[in-house]
mmCIF file of C-alpha atoms in Angstrom:
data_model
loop_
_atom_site.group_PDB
_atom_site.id
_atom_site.type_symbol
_atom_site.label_atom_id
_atom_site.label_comp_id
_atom_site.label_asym_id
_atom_site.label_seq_id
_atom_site.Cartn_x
_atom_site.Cartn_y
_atom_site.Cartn_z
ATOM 1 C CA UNK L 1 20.616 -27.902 4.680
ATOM 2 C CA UNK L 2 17.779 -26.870 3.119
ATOM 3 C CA UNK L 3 15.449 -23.270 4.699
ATOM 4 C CA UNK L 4 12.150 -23.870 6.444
ATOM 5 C CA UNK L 5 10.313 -20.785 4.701
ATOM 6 C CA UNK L 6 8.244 -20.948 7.404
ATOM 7 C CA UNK L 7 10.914 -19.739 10.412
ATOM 8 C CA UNK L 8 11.624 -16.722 7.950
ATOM 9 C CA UNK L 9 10.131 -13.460 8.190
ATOM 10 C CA UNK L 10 6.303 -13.114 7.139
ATOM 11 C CA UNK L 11 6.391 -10.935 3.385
ATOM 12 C CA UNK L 12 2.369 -9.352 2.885
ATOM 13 C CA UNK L 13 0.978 -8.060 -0.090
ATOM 14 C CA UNK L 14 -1.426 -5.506 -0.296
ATOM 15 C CA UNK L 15 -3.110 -4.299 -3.356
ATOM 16 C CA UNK L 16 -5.883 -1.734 -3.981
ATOM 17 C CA UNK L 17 -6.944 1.292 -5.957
ATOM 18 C CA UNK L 18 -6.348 4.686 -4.695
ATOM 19 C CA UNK L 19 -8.714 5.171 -1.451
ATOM 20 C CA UNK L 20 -9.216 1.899 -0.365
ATOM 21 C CA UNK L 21 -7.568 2.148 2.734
ATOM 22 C CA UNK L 22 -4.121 0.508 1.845
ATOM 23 C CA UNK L 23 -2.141 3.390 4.148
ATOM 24 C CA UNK L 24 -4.729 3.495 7.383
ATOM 25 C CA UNK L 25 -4.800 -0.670 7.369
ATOM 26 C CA UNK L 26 -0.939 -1.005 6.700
ATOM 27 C CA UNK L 27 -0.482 1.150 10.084
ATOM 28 C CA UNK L 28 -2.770 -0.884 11.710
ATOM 29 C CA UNK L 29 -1.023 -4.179 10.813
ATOM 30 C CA UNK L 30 2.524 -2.549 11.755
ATOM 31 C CA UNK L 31 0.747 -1.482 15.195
ATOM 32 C CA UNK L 32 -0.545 -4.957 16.270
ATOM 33 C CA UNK L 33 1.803 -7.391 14.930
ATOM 34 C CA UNK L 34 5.109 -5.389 14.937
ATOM 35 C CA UNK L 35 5.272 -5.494 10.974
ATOM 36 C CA UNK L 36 6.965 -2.661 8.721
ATOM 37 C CA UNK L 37 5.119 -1.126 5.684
ATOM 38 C CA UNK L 38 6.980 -0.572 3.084
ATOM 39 C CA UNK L 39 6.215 1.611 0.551
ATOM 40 C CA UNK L 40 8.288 1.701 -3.183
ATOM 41 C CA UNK L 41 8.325 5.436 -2.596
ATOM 42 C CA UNK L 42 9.824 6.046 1.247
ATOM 43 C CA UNK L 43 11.976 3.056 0.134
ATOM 44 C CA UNK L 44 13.881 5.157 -2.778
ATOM 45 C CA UNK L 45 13.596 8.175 -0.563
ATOM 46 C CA UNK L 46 15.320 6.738 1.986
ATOM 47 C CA UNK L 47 17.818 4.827 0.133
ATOM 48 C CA UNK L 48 18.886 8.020 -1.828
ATOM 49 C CA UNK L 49 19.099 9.973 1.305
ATOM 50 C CA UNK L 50 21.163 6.989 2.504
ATOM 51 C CA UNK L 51 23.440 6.801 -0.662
ATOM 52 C CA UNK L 52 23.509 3.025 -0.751
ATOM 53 C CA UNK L 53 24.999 1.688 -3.878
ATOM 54 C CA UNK L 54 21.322 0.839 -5.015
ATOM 55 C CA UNK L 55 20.073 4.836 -3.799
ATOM 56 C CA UNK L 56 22.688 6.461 -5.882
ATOM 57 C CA UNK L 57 22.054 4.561 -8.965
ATOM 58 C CA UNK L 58 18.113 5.342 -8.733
ATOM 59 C CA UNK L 59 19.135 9.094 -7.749
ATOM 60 C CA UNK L 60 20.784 9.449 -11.148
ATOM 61 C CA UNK L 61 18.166 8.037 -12.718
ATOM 62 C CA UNK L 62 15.498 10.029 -11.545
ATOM 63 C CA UNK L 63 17.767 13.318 -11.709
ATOM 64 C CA UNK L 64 18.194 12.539 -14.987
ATOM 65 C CA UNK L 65 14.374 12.678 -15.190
ATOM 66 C CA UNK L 66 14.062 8.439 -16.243
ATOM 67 C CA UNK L 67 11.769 6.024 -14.210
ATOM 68 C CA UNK L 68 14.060 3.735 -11.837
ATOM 69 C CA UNK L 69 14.461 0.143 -12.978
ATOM 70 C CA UNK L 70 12.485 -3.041 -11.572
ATOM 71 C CA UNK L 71 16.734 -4.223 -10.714
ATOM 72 C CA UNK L 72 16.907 -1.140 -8.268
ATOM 73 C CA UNK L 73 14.020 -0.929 -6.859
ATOM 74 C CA UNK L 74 14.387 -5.025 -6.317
ATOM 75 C CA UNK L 75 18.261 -4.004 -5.419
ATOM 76 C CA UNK L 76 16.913 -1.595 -2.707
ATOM 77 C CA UNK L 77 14.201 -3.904 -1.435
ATOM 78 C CA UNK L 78 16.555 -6.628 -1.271
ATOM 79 C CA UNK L 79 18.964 -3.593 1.390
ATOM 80 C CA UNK L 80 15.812 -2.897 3.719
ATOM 81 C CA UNK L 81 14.136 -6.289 4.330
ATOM 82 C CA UNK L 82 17.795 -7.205 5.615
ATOM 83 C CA UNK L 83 17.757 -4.705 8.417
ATOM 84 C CA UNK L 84 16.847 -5.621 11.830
ATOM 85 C CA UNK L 85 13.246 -4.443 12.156
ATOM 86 C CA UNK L 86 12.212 -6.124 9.270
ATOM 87 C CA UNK L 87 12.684 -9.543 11.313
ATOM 88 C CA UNK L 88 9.383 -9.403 12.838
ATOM 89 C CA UNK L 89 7.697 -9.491 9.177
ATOM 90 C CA UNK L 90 6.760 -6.634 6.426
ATOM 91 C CA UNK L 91 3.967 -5.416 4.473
ATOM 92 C CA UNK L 92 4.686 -3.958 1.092
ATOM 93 C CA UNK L 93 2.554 -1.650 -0.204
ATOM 94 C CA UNK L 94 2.605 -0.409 -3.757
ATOM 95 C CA UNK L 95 4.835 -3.329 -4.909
ATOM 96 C CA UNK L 96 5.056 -5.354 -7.179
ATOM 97 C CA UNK L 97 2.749 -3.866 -9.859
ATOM 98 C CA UNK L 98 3.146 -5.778 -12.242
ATOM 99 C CA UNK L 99 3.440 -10.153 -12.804
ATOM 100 C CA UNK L 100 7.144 -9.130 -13.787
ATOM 101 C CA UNK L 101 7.864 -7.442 -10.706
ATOM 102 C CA UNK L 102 6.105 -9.796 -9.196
ATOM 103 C CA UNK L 103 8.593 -12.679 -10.149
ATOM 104 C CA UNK L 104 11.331 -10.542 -9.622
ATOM 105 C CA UNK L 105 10.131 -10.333 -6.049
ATOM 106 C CA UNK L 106 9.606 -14.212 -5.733
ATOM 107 C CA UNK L 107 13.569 -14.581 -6.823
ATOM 108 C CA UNK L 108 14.394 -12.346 -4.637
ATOM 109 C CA UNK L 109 12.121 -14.081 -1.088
ATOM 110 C CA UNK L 110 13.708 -17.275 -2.423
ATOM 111 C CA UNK L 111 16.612 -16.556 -2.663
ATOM 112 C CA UNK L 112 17.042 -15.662 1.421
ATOM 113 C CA UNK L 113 14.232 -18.912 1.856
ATOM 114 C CA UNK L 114 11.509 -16.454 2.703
ATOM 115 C CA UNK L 115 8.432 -16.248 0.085
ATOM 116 C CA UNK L 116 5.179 -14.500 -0.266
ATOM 117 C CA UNK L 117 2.794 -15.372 2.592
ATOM 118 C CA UNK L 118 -0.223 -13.409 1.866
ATOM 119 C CA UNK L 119 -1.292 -10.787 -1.002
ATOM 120 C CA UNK L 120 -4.831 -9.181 0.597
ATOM 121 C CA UNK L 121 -6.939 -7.829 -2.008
ATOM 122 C CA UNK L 122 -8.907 -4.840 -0.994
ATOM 123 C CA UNK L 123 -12.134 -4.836 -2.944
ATOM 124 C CA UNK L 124 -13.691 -1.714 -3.674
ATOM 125 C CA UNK L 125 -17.264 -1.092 -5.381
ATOM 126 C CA UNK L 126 -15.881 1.856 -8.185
ATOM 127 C CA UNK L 127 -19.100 3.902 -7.674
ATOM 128 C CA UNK L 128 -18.860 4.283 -4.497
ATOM 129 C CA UNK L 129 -15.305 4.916 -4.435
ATOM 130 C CA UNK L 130 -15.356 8.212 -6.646
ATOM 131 C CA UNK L 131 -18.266 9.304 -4.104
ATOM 132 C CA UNK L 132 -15.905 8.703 -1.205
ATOM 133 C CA UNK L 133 -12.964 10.655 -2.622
ATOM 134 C CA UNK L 134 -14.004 13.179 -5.058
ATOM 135 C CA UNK L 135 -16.221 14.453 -1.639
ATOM 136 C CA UNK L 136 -13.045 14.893 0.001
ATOM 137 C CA UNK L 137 -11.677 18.602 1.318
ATOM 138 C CA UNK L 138 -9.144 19.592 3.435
ATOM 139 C CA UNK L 139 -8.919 23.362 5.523
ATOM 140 C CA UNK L 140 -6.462 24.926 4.226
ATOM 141 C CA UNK L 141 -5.262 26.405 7.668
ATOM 142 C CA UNK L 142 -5.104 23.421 10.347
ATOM 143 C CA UNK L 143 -5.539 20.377 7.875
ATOM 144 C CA UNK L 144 -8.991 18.928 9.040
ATOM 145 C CA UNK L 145 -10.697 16.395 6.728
ATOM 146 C CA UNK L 146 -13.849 16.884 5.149
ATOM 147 C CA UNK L 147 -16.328 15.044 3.016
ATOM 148 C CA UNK L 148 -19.564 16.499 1.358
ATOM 149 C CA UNK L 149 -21.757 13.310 2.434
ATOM 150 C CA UNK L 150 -19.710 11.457 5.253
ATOM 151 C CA UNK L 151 -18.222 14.958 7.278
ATOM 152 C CA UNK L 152 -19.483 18.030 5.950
ATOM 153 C CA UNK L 153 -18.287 21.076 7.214
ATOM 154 C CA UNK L 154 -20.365 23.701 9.706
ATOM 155 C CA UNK L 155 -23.555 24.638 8.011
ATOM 156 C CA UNK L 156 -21.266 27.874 7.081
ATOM 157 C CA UNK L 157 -18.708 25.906 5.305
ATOM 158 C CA UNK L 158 -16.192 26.621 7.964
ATOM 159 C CA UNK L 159 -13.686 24.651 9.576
ATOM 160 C CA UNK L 160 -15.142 23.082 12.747
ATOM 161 C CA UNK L 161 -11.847 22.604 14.300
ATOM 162 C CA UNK L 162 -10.297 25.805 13.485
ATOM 163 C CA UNK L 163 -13.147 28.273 11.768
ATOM 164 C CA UNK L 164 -10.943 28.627 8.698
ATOM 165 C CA UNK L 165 -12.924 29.332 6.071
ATOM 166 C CA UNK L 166 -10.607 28.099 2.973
ATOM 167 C CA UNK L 167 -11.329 24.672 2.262
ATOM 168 C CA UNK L 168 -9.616 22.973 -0.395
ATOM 169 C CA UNK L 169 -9.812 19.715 -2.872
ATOM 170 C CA UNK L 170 -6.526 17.979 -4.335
ATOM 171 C CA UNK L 171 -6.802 18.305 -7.904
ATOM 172 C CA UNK L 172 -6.516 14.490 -8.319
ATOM 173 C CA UNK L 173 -9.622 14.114 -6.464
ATOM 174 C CA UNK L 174 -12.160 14.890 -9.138
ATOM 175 C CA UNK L 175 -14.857 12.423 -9.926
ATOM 176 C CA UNK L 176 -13.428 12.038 -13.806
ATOM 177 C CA UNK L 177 -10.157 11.694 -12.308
ATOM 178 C CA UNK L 178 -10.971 9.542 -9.458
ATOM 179 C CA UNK L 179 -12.904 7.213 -12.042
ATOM 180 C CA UNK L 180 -9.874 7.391 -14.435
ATOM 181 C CA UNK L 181 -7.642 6.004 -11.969
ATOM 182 C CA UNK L 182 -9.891 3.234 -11.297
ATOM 183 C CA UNK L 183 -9.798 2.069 -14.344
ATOM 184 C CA UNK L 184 -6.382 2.221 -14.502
ATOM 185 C CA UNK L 185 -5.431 0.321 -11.089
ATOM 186 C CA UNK L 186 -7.870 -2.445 -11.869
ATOM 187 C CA UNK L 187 -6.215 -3.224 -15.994
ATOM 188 C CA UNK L 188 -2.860 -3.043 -14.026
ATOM 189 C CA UNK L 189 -3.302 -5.308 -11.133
ATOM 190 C CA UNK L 190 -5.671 -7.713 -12.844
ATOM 191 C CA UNK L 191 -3.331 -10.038 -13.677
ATOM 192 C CA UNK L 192 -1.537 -9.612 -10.040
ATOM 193 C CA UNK L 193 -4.974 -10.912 -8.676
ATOM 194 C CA UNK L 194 -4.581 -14.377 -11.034
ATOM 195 C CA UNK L 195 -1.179 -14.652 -10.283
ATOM 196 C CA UNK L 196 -1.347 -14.290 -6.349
ATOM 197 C CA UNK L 197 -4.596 -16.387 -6.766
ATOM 198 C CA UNK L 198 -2.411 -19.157 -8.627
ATOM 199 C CA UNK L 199 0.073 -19.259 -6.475
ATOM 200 C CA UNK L 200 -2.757 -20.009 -3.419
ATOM 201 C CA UNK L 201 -1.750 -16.924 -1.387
ATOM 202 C CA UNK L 202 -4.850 -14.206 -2.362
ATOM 203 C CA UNK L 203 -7.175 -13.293 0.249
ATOM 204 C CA UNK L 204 -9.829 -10.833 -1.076
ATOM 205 C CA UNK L 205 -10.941 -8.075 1.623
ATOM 206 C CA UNK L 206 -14.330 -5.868 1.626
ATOM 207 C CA UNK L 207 -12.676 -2.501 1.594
ATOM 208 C CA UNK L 208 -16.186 -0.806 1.408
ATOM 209 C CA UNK L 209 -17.287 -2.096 5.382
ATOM 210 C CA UNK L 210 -16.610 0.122 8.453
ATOM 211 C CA UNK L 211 -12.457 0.263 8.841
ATOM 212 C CA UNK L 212 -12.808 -1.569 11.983
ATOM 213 C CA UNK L 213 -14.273 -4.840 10.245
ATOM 214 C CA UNK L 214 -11.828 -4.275 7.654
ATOM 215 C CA UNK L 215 -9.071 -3.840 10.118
ATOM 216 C CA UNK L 216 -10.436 -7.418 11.739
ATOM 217 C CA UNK L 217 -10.852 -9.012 8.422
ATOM 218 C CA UNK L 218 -6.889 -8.505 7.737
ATOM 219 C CA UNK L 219 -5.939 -9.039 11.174
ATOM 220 C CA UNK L 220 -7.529 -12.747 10.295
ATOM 221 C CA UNK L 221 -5.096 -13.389 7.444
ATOM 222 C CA UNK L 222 -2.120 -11.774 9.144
ATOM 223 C CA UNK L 223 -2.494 -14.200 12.296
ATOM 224 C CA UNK L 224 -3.436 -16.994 9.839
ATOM 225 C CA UNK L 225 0.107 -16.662 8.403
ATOM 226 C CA UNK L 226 2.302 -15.385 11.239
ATOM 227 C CA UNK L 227 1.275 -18.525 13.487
#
């Protein structure tokens, strides 16, 4: 008897640079439609702190200071989207990252009849995307967010939550560094976007509108697929 793919749990994609949003909009998702985000890197947490077969081979692989295999991290995807609250439908963020991982990933969704339903693509205009995060501060003592432009601090440069007066940047937040990793993100997932495209599931996304038209604009697809 052959699987209708389409009784089988939703699988969403969602790629963007650093910044775009992926994190806040995955949350969102997971609120309103009952979905789990999955992330490659609470996945290997979590399956190391577990000490599944799959957790204690990447565990001695990253001990031993090496990058953990596309087989383990597809071993320990494989693990989570079988547990129960992954019935309602996932969103996995940060994976695949590349068309090989990507494949992987399609052998894998086959291979319990579920495939990939949707890959959102969250555009971003580059400029203003090394504005929005090399601006960025934090205060040191309570943890408010800050931007130069968007949410300065008081005219003082104190908190206005707190009054600290330590505000810091993350050191991957300067504009050379921001602009680096641009660059970076969009020579990697390039040929994600042509194979997701290919394969009829890409949906591209304005990243750079107000989060709650953002947050509409991927509620669209979501329903669009879950339906």
């Amino acid at each position: 008897m052959s699987v209708d793919v389409m009784t089988r749990p939703a699988v969403l994609i969602l790629l963007g640079p650093p910044g775009a949003g992926k994190g806040t909009q995955a949350r969102m998702l997971q609120d309103k439609f009952g979905l789990v985000q999955l992330s490659t890197g609470d996945l290997l947490r979590a399956a190391v702190a577990a000490g599944t077969p799959a957790g204690k081979q990447a565990k001695a692989v990253m001990d031993a200071g090496g990058l953990v295999s596309d087989d383990i991290v597809i071993a320990i995807l494989n693990d989570r989207l079988a547990e129960e609250d992954c019935q309602n439908g996932v969103i996995l963020d940060g994976f695949p990252r590349t068309t090989v991982q990507a494949k992987a990933l399609d052998d894998l969704l086959a291979s319990t009849g579920q495939r990939i339903n949707a890959a959102i693509s969250l555009k971003v205009d580059d400029g203003a995307m090394v504005e929005r995060i090399s601006g960025r501060s934090t205060c040191a003592n309570c943890g408010e967010g800050y931007h130069d432009t968007f949410k300065p601090p008081l005219a003082d440069g104190s908190c206005a939550k707190c009054g600290g007066t330590e505000l810091t940047r993350r050191a991957d937040d300067r504009a050379e560094t921001v602009a680096s990793r641009l660059e970076a993100y969009h020579a990697q997932t390039a040929p994600l976007i042509a194979y997701y495209a290919d394969a009829g599931v890409l949906t591209s996304v304005d990243a750079m509108a107000a989060i709650e038209q953002v947050a509409n604009d991927m509620s669209k697809v979501v329903q669009s697929v879950i339906s």
